[in-house]
XYZ file of C-alpha atoms in Angstrom:
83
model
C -55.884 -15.784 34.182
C -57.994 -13.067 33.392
C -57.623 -10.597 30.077
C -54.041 -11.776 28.767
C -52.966 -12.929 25.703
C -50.420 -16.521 25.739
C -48.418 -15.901 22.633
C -45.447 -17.686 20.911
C -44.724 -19.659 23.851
C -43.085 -23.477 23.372
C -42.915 -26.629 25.268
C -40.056 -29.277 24.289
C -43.199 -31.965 25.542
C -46.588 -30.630 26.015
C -48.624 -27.863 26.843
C -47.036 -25.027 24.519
C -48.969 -22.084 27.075
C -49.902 -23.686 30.013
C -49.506 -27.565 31.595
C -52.122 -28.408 34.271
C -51.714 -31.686 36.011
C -52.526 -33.726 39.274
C -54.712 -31.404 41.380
C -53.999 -28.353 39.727
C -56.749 -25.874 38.137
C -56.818 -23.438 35.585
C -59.542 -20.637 35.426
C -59.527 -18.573 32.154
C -61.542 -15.372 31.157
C -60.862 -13.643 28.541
C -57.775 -15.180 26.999
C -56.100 -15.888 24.154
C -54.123 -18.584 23.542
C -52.183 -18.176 19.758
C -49.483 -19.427 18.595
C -47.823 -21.395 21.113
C -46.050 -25.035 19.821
C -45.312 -27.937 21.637
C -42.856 -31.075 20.303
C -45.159 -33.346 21.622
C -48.597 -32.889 21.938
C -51.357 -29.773 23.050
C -49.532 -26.645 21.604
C -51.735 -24.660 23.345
C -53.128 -26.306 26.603
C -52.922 -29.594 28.410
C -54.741 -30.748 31.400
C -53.509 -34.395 32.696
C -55.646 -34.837 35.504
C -55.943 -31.380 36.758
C -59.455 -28.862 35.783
C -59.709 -26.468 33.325
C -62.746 -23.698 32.770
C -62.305 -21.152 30.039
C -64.474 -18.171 29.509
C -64.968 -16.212 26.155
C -60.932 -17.477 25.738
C -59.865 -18.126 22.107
C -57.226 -20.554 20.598
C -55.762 -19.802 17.132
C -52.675 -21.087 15.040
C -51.172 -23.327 18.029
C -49.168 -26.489 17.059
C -48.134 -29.641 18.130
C -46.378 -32.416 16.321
C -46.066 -35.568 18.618
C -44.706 -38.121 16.062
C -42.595 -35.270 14.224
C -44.356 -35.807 10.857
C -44.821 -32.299 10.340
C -48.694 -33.025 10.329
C -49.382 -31.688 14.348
C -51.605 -33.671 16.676
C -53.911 -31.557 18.780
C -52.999 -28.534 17.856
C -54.757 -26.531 20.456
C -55.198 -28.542 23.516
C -55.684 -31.937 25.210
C -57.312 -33.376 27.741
C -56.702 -36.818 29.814
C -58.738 -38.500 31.262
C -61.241 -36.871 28.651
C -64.329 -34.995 30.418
């Protein structure tokens, strides 16, 4: 992704924007991620195994609320394994 904007985009699980798993990769440059929601968890961006790089990207105002407490949990993005 190069020069877009990701906005007001939701995920009934995870990964509001954009859901990288398994092999995948993501490559970022100039993006903005703002505000995307997710029901579960990373309103913004997930990566479950897959790679992510971002490049002068910014997140604003995403949401997630995995236990639906109204609180959020990792708002903007999530990573597993962690890097």
């Amino acid at each position: 992704l190069a020069d877009v904007i990701l906005l007001a985009n939701h995920a009934s699980g995870s990964g509001g924007a954009v859901y990288v798993s398994d092999a995948a990769a993501l490559r970022a440059t100039n993006t903005t991620f703002s505000g995307n929601a997710a029901a579960q968890s990373a309103g913004a961006l997930v990566v479950l195994g897959g790679d992510a790089l971002l490049r002068q990207s910014t997140m604003t105002a995403n949401r997630a609320d995995a236990d639906r407490d109204g609180a959020g949990r990792d708002g903007a993005r999530r990573r597993s394994p962690p890097a």
